[in-house]
Amino acid sequence: MSEKKTNRRDFLFTATYAVGAVGAGAVVWPMIDQMNPDASVKALASTEVDVSTVNPGKTITVLWRGKPVFIRRRTPEEIAEAKSVKIEDLKHPEKDEDRAQNPEWLVMLGVCTHLGCVPLDQKGDYNGWFCPCHGSHYDTSGRIRKGPAPTNMEIPEYKFVDANTIKIG
Amino acid sequence: MSEHEYTPKSKVGKWFNDRLPLLTLANHLTDYPTPKNLNYWWTFGGILTFCLITQIVTGLVLAMHYIAHADMAFQSVEHIMRDVNYGWLIRYIHANGASMFFLAVYIHIFRSLFYGSYKSPREVIWIIGIIIYLLMMAAAFLGYVLPWGQMSFWGATVITNLFSAIPLVGEGIVTWLWGGYSVDNPTLTRFFTLHYLIPFLILGLVVLHIWALHVPGNNNPIGIDIKKPSKDTVPFHPYIVIKDGFALLMFMIVFAFFVFYTPNILGHADNYIEANPLVTPAHIVPEWYLLPFYAILRSVPDKLLGVIAMLSAILILAALPWLDTSKIRSAVFRPLYKQFYWILVADVLILGYVGAMPAEGLYLLVARIATAYYFLHFLVVLPVLGFKERTTPVPLSITEPILGGSPNLAAVKKKDSFKDQ
Amino acid sequence: MKNFFRISFLIAIFLGFQFNSNAAEKVEYLKTDWSFKGMFGKFDRAALQRGYQVYQEVCSSCHSMKYLSYRNLVEEGGPEFSIEQAKAIAASFEVKDGPNADGEMFMRPGRLSDKFVMPYENEKAAQAANGGAYPPDMTVLVKARGDGVDYIYSLLQGYEDPPAGVTLDDGVYYNKYMYGNKIKMSNQLSDGLIEYSDGTNASVEQMSKDVTTFLMWTAEPHLETRHKMGFKAIIYLIILTVLVYFSMKRIWSRIETKV
């Protein structure tokens, strides 16, 4: 068999394999993508909460995208405490001003950043939240202070539609 | 099994293979000596494997989104069709895949009938095949119920009511099947469970089917026993793999055409109406692949006898290796059998046709004649033909057209013409 | 090859039978050009938007559309309203939500994520309001009728006086395309019934065509994607088939047997 012939044969087989592999990949993708959030899940993006009945020092919990969101109306002492902390002392340095648009209202995802449990309100060493699963302590701004959680509790996208209504998402 | 002992080249391979001979198995499958004259009708075994895997994979995916509850099933199917990423594609592949699966299995069965592949020493392969076919029908029926449309509901009602034909215990069995006094939510959830189970039973039986095949090896278009490996055989890989692959791709083009351009043509419009226990659709028809048996059922005026006739029509196939008394396998050398074979094909198509028509007047008469002929073919024609038929001489090998007796070039030529299909 | 012809012949006869019998039973439907038919079929965007208007102003007072959401109106391959338009459409409906903190259900303006608001609370209410006949949900209506779009298009224009000898009960109308010719829905369309926002003349024929196009989309929202993907898939399969064919010829040329 001549050199040229061998090359052509190799090319034919290589091309067949290559084209076949592309097709196999294209078939696998729908089977994977079907497990991603579907169109109806993606559409349920936002929820509006009426906070007119929440007094200072109280927290309400609402459900957003299947997760709890803590909405706490903080007392002046809590705000002062949150603002007084030195940024250098924090495991995950974030200013309180960056976490609460309006210092009176803290809106955050009530999910421990360690492994996803829901922390308890007004517990722990820092007067904030305490996660009973593995002992993470959060302060009055929801920042991690002690324990295994790596980051502060997450702040979702939200805005005040009016003085009494918060739109999350 | 292959003639020579296989030893892996690498040390690790040998170590592993001594403990679990997977490599020996792989080697057996690639080297498996296959008759070189197999025509394209033989590629449907591979195509059926593809169909089964496609149905299992798409079915698993659908099960992630489907809700087996009478109040939500229909809605969840619409959810799959509208919202789930690629859900419409996966569902249409699964729904049309059932039809393609049956199309392939009918070709596979009729190929076997033509070339006598069910005869000694392949009876066990054949019987496992019949069991697979029965399970396929069960899976298809159960699956058709799941979308909970009008045809689902009334199909389930009619088919489960077949069991009420059994004397004394019939009614009890039907109530037991339903889990209530009609087809309802308990029926749906158990049908879903069984629909999920059966494909894995089929998968297990397919392994046995192939195992049983690899003991005597493939039959071939001229139906003679061949030496393996020999000049008459080629190794499975790459020769048969590439040929099966080519045929599979042709099949997939047809499949794709149905999925993308006429996805609902093989289904029934009434199944897009949510199940309503108060209203029966005007024409209840099963899916096309069950129509011949449906015609047999309706052609018998007695309830119990109708059910028995329908079941016998399938079970009689299991007795085929003993009903066919001819020593010659392939119809190529059986001029009379060949004629009867085509009459049977026409008979089954006619049964399928009248099965889709209302059971009255001329249709009913035709259905009765066709039903009678169906049984006549297996119970009378085949046994008698084996004794009476004058067969043409059979060659001794595939490569050397030396015939038992005088050379018969016509037969050899015919063999070649089969391959061109 | 001979067998192949024989099989083809048998199948041809078989199909021939089927088509003949179909033709004998059925009426000729009105014909029109559907832009979404064929391998490259696409929806006519303007027709879908007009069709939505017909559904909204005429059909929706009785027929629900329960599997469709307002967000679907924005999606590619549909009427493709702008997000603002769709939000305005959704907000024009009152949606029941709740329970609120006091445990009560309340009404609020619709959002994109809401399903189309139903004209009746449930099927029984729909029947009670329509003389016992349930106006079927329209989302998949086109697929739930054997002759699909042609049937619906014709039916909308098929009202006429009953022929001599046919008596109709109260609340039953004669329609030459309805199965059995008797229909409980009265003729809903008349020329100029609605005013299309794009200025198209709202003839009965135009409205029938537009609303039927809209119903085809509600039944098959991914039709355009399906057609496009199908074309690519089949071209791909043909290319691979050709490559495999030549590879097969090459491999089998090693032995002296035709494949």
PDB file of N, CA and C in Angstrom, chain B residues 122-177:
ATOM      1  N   ARG B 122     -31.271 -22.817  17.865  1.00  0.00           N
ATOM      2  CA  ARG B 122     -31.463 -21.442  18.359  1.00  0.00           C
ATOM      3  C   ARG B 122     -32.835 -21.237  19.007  1.00  0.00           C
ATOM      4  N   GLU B 123     -33.464 -22.308  19.485  1.00  0.00           N
ATOM      5  CA  GLU B 123     -34.809 -22.178  20.046  1.00  0.00           C
ATOM      6  C   GLU B 123     -34.836 -21.264  21.270  1.00  0.00           C
ATOM      7  N   VAL B 124     -33.784 -21.368  22.093  1.00  0.00           N
ATOM      8  CA  VAL B 124     -33.796 -20.586  23.338  1.00  0.00           C
ATOM      9  C   VAL B 124     -33.660 -19.082  23.041  1.00  0.00           C
ATOM     10  N   ILE B 125     -32.824 -18.767  22.063  1.00  0.00           N
ATOM     11  CA  ILE B 125     -32.707 -17.354  21.658  1.00  0.00           C
ATOM     12  C   ILE B 125     -34.081 -16.840  21.271  1.00  0.00           C
ATOM     13  N   TRP B 126     -34.767 -17.640  20.479  1.00  0.00           N
ATOM     14  CA  TRP B 126     -36.081 -17.258  19.957  1.00  0.00           C
ATOM     15  C   TRP B 126     -37.082 -17.059  21.088  1.00  0.00           C
ATOM     16  N   ILE B 127     -37.107 -17.987  22.039  1.00  0.00           N
ATOM     17  CA  ILE B 127     -38.104 -17.890  23.113  1.00  0.00           C
ATOM     18  C   ILE B 127     -37.813 -16.691  24.011  1.00  0.00           C
ATOM     19  N   ILE B 128     -36.535 -16.456  24.288  1.00  0.00           N
ATOM     20  CA  ILE B 128     -36.198 -15.241  25.059  1.00  0.00           C
ATOM     21  C   ILE B 128     -36.672 -14.008  24.292  1.00  0.00           C
ATOM     22  N   GLY B 129     -36.487 -14.062  22.986  1.00  0.00           N
ATOM     23  CA  GLY B 129     -36.940 -12.945  22.151  1.00  0.00           C
ATOM     24  C   GLY B 129     -38.434 -12.701  22.282  1.00  0.00           C
ATOM     25  N   ILE B 130     -39.215 -13.787  22.297  1.00  0.00           N
ATOM     26  CA  ILE B 130     -40.677 -13.640  22.430  1.00  0.00           C
ATOM     27  C   ILE B 130     -41.021 -13.022  23.789  1.00  0.00           C
ATOM     28  N   ILE B 131     -40.289 -13.443  24.828  1.00  0.00           N
ATOM     29  CA  ILE B 131     -40.552 -12.852  26.156  1.00  0.00           C
ATOM     30  C   ILE B 131     -40.216 -11.355  26.132  1.00  0.00           C
ATOM     31  N   ILE B 132     -39.117 -11.013  25.486  1.00  0.00           N
ATOM     32  CA  ILE B 132     -38.758  -9.595  25.380  1.00  0.00           C
ATOM     33  C   ILE B 132     -39.877  -8.831  24.667  1.00  0.00           C
ATOM     34  N   TYR B 133     -40.367  -9.429  23.603  1.00  0.00           N
ATOM     35  CA  TYR B 133     -41.433  -8.786  22.822  1.00  0.00           C
ATOM     36  C   TYR B 133     -42.680  -8.562  23.689  1.00  0.00           C
ATOM     37  N   LEU B 134     -43.043  -9.582  24.479  1.00  0.00           N
ATOM     38  CA  LEU B 134     -44.191  -9.438  25.383  1.00  0.00           C
ATOM     39  C   LEU B 134     -43.957  -8.304  26.383  1.00  0.00           C
ATOM     40  N   LEU B 135     -42.753  -8.265  26.949  1.00  0.00           N
ATOM     41  CA  LEU B 135     -42.438  -7.208  27.912  1.00  0.00           C
ATOM     42  C   LEU B 135     -42.452  -5.834  27.249  1.00  0.00           C
ATOM     43  N   MET B 136     -42.000  -5.791  25.999  1.00  0.00           N
ATOM     44  CA  MET B 136     -42.047  -4.521  25.272  1.00  0.00           C
ATOM     45  C   MET B 136     -43.475  -4.028  25.138  1.00  0.00           C
ATOM     46  N   MET B 137     -44.381  -4.966  24.836  1.00  0.00           N
ATOM     47  CA  MET B 137     -45.781  -4.564  24.694  1.00  0.00           C
ATOM     48  C   MET B 137     -46.319  -4.049  26.022  1.00  0.00           C
ATOM     49  N   ALA B 138     -45.933  -4.742  27.110  1.00  0.00           N
ATOM     50  CA  ALA B 138     -46.383  -4.295  28.427  1.00  0.00           C
ATOM     51  C   ALA B 138     -45.830  -2.905  28.725  1.00  0.00           C
ATOM     52  N   ALA B 139     -44.542  -2.719  28.465  1.00  0.00           N
ATOM     53  CA  ALA B 139     -43.920  -1.419  28.752  1.00  0.00           C
ATOM     54  C   ALA B 139     -44.563  -0.317  27.921  1.00  0.00           C
ATOM     55  N   ALA B 140     -44.820  -0.613  26.651  1.00  0.00           N
ATOM     56  CA  ALA B 140     -45.411   0.394  25.766  1.00  0.00           C
ATOM     57  C   ALA B 140     -46.814   0.771  26.243  1.00  0.00           C
ATOM     58  N   PHE B 141     -47.580  -0.236  26.605  1.00  0.00           N
ATOM     59  CA  PHE B 141     -48.940   0.030  27.089  1.00  0.00           C
ATOM     60  C   PHE B 141     -48.909   0.852  28.370  1.00  0.00           C
ATOM     61  N   LEU B 142     -48.082   0.445  29.325  1.00  0.00           N
ATOM     62  CA  LEU B 142     -48.000   1.172  30.601  1.00  0.00           C
ATOM     63  C   LEU B 142     -47.535   2.607  30.370  1.00  0.00           C
ATOM     64  N   GLY B 143     -46.574   2.753  29.462  1.00  0.00           N
ATOM     65  CA  GLY B 143     -46.049   4.086  29.188  1.00  0.00           C
ATOM     66  C   GLY B 143     -47.083   4.993  28.556  1.00  0.00           C
ATOM     67  N   TYR B 144     -47.925   4.403  27.737  1.00  0.00           N
ATOM     68  CA  TYR B 144     -48.950   5.192  27.054  1.00  0.00           C
ATOM     69  C   TYR B 144     -49.986   5.731  28.036  1.00  0.00           C
ATOM     70  N   VAL B 145     -50.108   5.076  29.182  1.00  0.00           N
ATOM     71  CA  VAL B 145     -51.074   5.514  30.190  1.00  0.00           C
ATOM     72  C   VAL B 145     -50.574   6.756  30.934  1.00  0.00           C
ATOM     73  N   LEU B 146     -49.251   6.882  31.045  1.00  0.00           N
ATOM     74  CA  LEU B 146     -48.691   7.907  31.935  1.00  0.00           C
ATOM     75  C   LEU B 146     -49.069   9.356  31.637  1.00  0.00           C
ATOM     76  N   PRO B 147     -49.176   9.783  30.362  1.00  0.00           N
ATOM     77  CA  PRO B 147     -49.537  11.195  30.158  1.00  0.00           C
ATOM     78  C   PRO B 147     -50.952  11.518  30.639  1.00  0.00           C
ATOM     79  N   TRP B 148     -51.728  10.512  30.937  1.00  0.00           N
ATOM     80  CA  TRP B 148     -53.066  10.683  31.507  1.00  0.00           C
ATOM     81  C   TRP B 148     -53.972  11.514  30.601  1.00  0.00           C
ATOM     82  N   GLY B 149     -53.872  11.235  29.314  1.00  0.00           N
ATOM     83  CA  GLY B 149     -54.819  11.819  28.365  1.00  0.00           C
ATOM     84  C   GLY B 149     -56.016  10.889  28.228  1.00  0.00           C
ATOM     85  N   GLN B 150     -56.913  11.250  27.333  1.00  0.00           N
ATOM     86  CA  GLN B 150     -58.117  10.442  27.145  1.00  0.00           C
ATOM     87  C   GLN B 150     -57.796   9.024  26.661  1.00  0.00           C
ATOM     88  N   MET B 151     -56.854   8.907  25.711  1.00  0.00           N
ATOM     89  CA  MET B 151     -56.510   7.574  25.213  1.00  0.00           C
ATOM     90  C   MET B 151     -55.794   6.770  26.287  1.00  0.00           C
ATOM     91  N   SER B 152     -54.980   7.454  27.089  1.00  0.00           N
ATOM     92  CA  SER B 152     -54.303   6.782  28.191  1.00  0.00           C
ATOM     93  C   SER B 152     -55.337   6.131  29.090  1.00  0.00           C
ATOM     94  N   PHE B 153     -56.269   6.965  29.511  1.00  0.00           N
ATOM     95  CA  PHE B 153     -57.251   6.525  30.489  1.00  0.00           C
ATOM     96  C   PHE B 153     -58.116   5.401  29.942  1.00  0.00           C
ATOM     97  N   TRP B 154     -58.643   5.608  28.742  1.00  0.00           N
ATOM     98  CA  TRP B 154     -59.572   4.606  28.213  1.00  0.00           C
ATOM     99  C   TRP B 154     -58.840   3.380  27.699  1.00  0.00           C
ATOM    100  N   GLY B 155     -57.632   3.548  27.235  1.00  0.00           N
ATOM    101  CA  GLY B 155     -56.807   2.389  26.873  1.00  0.00           C
ATOM    102  C   GLY B 155     -56.574   1.530  28.104  1.00  0.00           C
ATOM    103  N   ALA B 156     -56.223   2.188  29.198  1.00  0.00           N
ATOM    104  CA  ALA B 156     -55.989   1.458  30.446  1.00  0.00           C
ATOM    105  C   ALA B 156     -57.258   0.747  30.890  1.00  0.00           C
ATOM    106  N   THR B 157     -58.393   1.420  30.768  1.00  0.00           N
ATOM    107  CA  THR B 157     -59.663   0.816  31.174  1.00  0.00           C
ATOM    108  C   THR B 157     -59.956  -0.435  30.349  1.00  0.00           C
ATOM    109  N   VAL B 158     -59.819  -0.279  29.021  1.00  0.00           N
ATOM    110  CA  VAL B 158     -60.158  -1.403  28.139  1.00  0.00           C
ATOM    111  C   VAL B 158     -59.204  -2.582  28.356  1.00  0.00           C
ATOM    112  N   ILE B 159     -57.917  -2.305  28.401  1.00  0.00           N
ATOM    113  CA  ILE B 159     -56.958  -3.407  28.498  1.00  0.00           C
ATOM    114  C   ILE B 159     -57.053  -4.114  29.859  1.00  0.00           C
ATOM    115  N   THR B 160     -57.206  -3.334  30.926  1.00  0.00           N
ATOM    116  CA  THR B 160     -57.312  -4.001  32.224  1.00  0.00           C
ATOM    117  C   THR B 160     -58.606  -4.809  32.299  1.00  0.00           C
ATOM    118  N   ASN B 161     -59.634  -4.343  31.611  1.00  0.00           N
ATOM    119  CA  ASN B 161     -60.893  -5.092  31.608  1.00  0.00           C
ATOM    120  C   ASN B 161     -60.785  -6.434  30.909  1.00  0.00           C
ATOM    121  N   LEU B 162     -59.736  -6.619  30.109  1.00  0.00           N
ATOM    122  CA  LEU B 162     -59.534  -7.919  29.473  1.00  0.00           C
ATOM    123  C   LEU B 162     -59.458  -9.016  30.533  1.00  0.00           C
ATOM    124  N   PHE B 163     -58.885  -8.654  31.671  1.00  0.00           N
ATOM    125  CA  PHE B 163     -58.705  -9.658  32.720  1.00  0.00           C
ATOM    126  C   PHE B 163     -60.034 -10.094  33.323  1.00  0.00           C
ATOM    127  N   SER B 164     -61.061  -9.256  33.154  1.00  0.00           N
ATOM    128  CA  SER B 164     -62.372  -9.622  33.711  1.00  0.00           C
ATOM    129  C   SER B 164     -62.970 -10.795  32.940  1.00  0.00           C
ATOM    130  N   ALA B 165     -62.355 -11.152  31.810  1.00  0.00           N
ATOM    131  CA  ALA B 165     -62.849 -12.294  31.045  1.00  0.00           C
ATOM    132  C   ALA B 165     -62.547 -13.615  31.750  1.00  0.00           C
ATOM    133  N   ILE B 166     -61.579 -13.596  32.661  1.00  0.00           N
ATOM    134  CA  ILE B 166     -61.236 -14.828  33.368  1.00  0.00           C
ATOM    135  C   ILE B 166     -62.414 -15.244  34.249  1.00  0.00           C
ATOM    136  N   PRO B 167     -62.849 -16.488  34.149  1.00  0.00           N
ATOM    137  CA  PRO B 167     -64.007 -16.909  34.938  1.00  0.00           C
ATOM    138  C   PRO B 167     -63.715 -16.831  36.446  1.00  0.00           C
ATOM    139  N   LEU B 168     -64.719 -16.588  37.230  1.00  0.00           N
ATOM    140  CA  LEU B 168     -64.695 -16.558  38.705  1.00  0.00           C
ATOM    141  C   LEU B 168     -63.848 -15.437  39.297  1.00  0.00           C
ATOM    142  N   VAL B 169     -62.536 -15.453  39.019  1.00  0.00           N
ATOM    143  CA  VAL B 169     -61.660 -14.498  39.703  1.00  0.00           C
ATOM    144  C   VAL B 169     -61.441 -13.212  38.917  1.00  0.00           C
ATOM    145  N   GLY B 170     -61.941 -13.153  37.669  1.00  0.00           N
ATOM    146  CA  GLY B 170     -61.662 -12.030  36.776  1.00  0.00           C
ATOM    147  C   GLY B 170     -61.919 -10.673  37.399  1.00  0.00           C
ATOM    148  N   GLU B 171     -63.139 -10.491  37.916  1.00  0.00           N
ATOM    149  CA  GLU B 171     -63.511  -9.192  38.475  1.00  0.00           C
ATOM    150  C   GLU B 171     -62.563  -8.806  39.615  1.00  0.00           C
ATOM    151  N   GLY B 172     -62.265  -9.800  40.447  1.00  0.00           N
ATOM    152  CA  GLY B 172     -61.358  -9.543  41.568  1.00  0.00           C
ATOM    153  C   GLY B 172     -59.993  -9.095  41.092  1.00  0.00           C
ATOM    154  N   ILE B 173     -59.512  -9.734  40.040  1.00  0.00           N
ATOM    155  CA  ILE B 173     -58.195  -9.381  39.512  1.00  0.00           C
ATOM    156  C   ILE B 173     -58.199  -7.953  38.993  1.00  0.00           C
ATOM    157  N   VAL B 174     -59.270  -7.576  38.296  1.00  0.00           N
ATOM    158  CA  VAL B 174     -59.332  -6.227  37.735  1.00  0.00           C
ATOM    159  C   VAL B 174     -59.321  -5.184  38.850  1.00  0.00           C
ATOM    160  N   THR B 175     -60.138  -5.410  39.886  1.00  0.00           N
ATOM    161  CA  THR B 175     -60.165  -4.478  41.021  1.00  0.00           C
ATOM    162  C   THR B 175     -58.771  -4.387  41.660  1.00  0.00           C
ATOM    163  N   TRP B 176     -58.128  -5.538  41.740  1.00  0.00           N
ATOM    164  CA  TRP B 176     -56.779  -5.577  42.309  1.00  0.00           C
ATOM    165  C   TRP B 176     -55.799  -4.783  41.452  1.00  0.00           C
ATOM    166  N   LEU B 177     -55.908  -4.939  40.121  1.00  0.00           N
ATOM    167  CA  LEU B 177     -55.028  -4.195  39.220  1.00  0.00           C
ATOM    168  C   LEU B 177     -55.232  -2.692  39.361  1.00  0.00           C
TER     169      LEU B 177
END
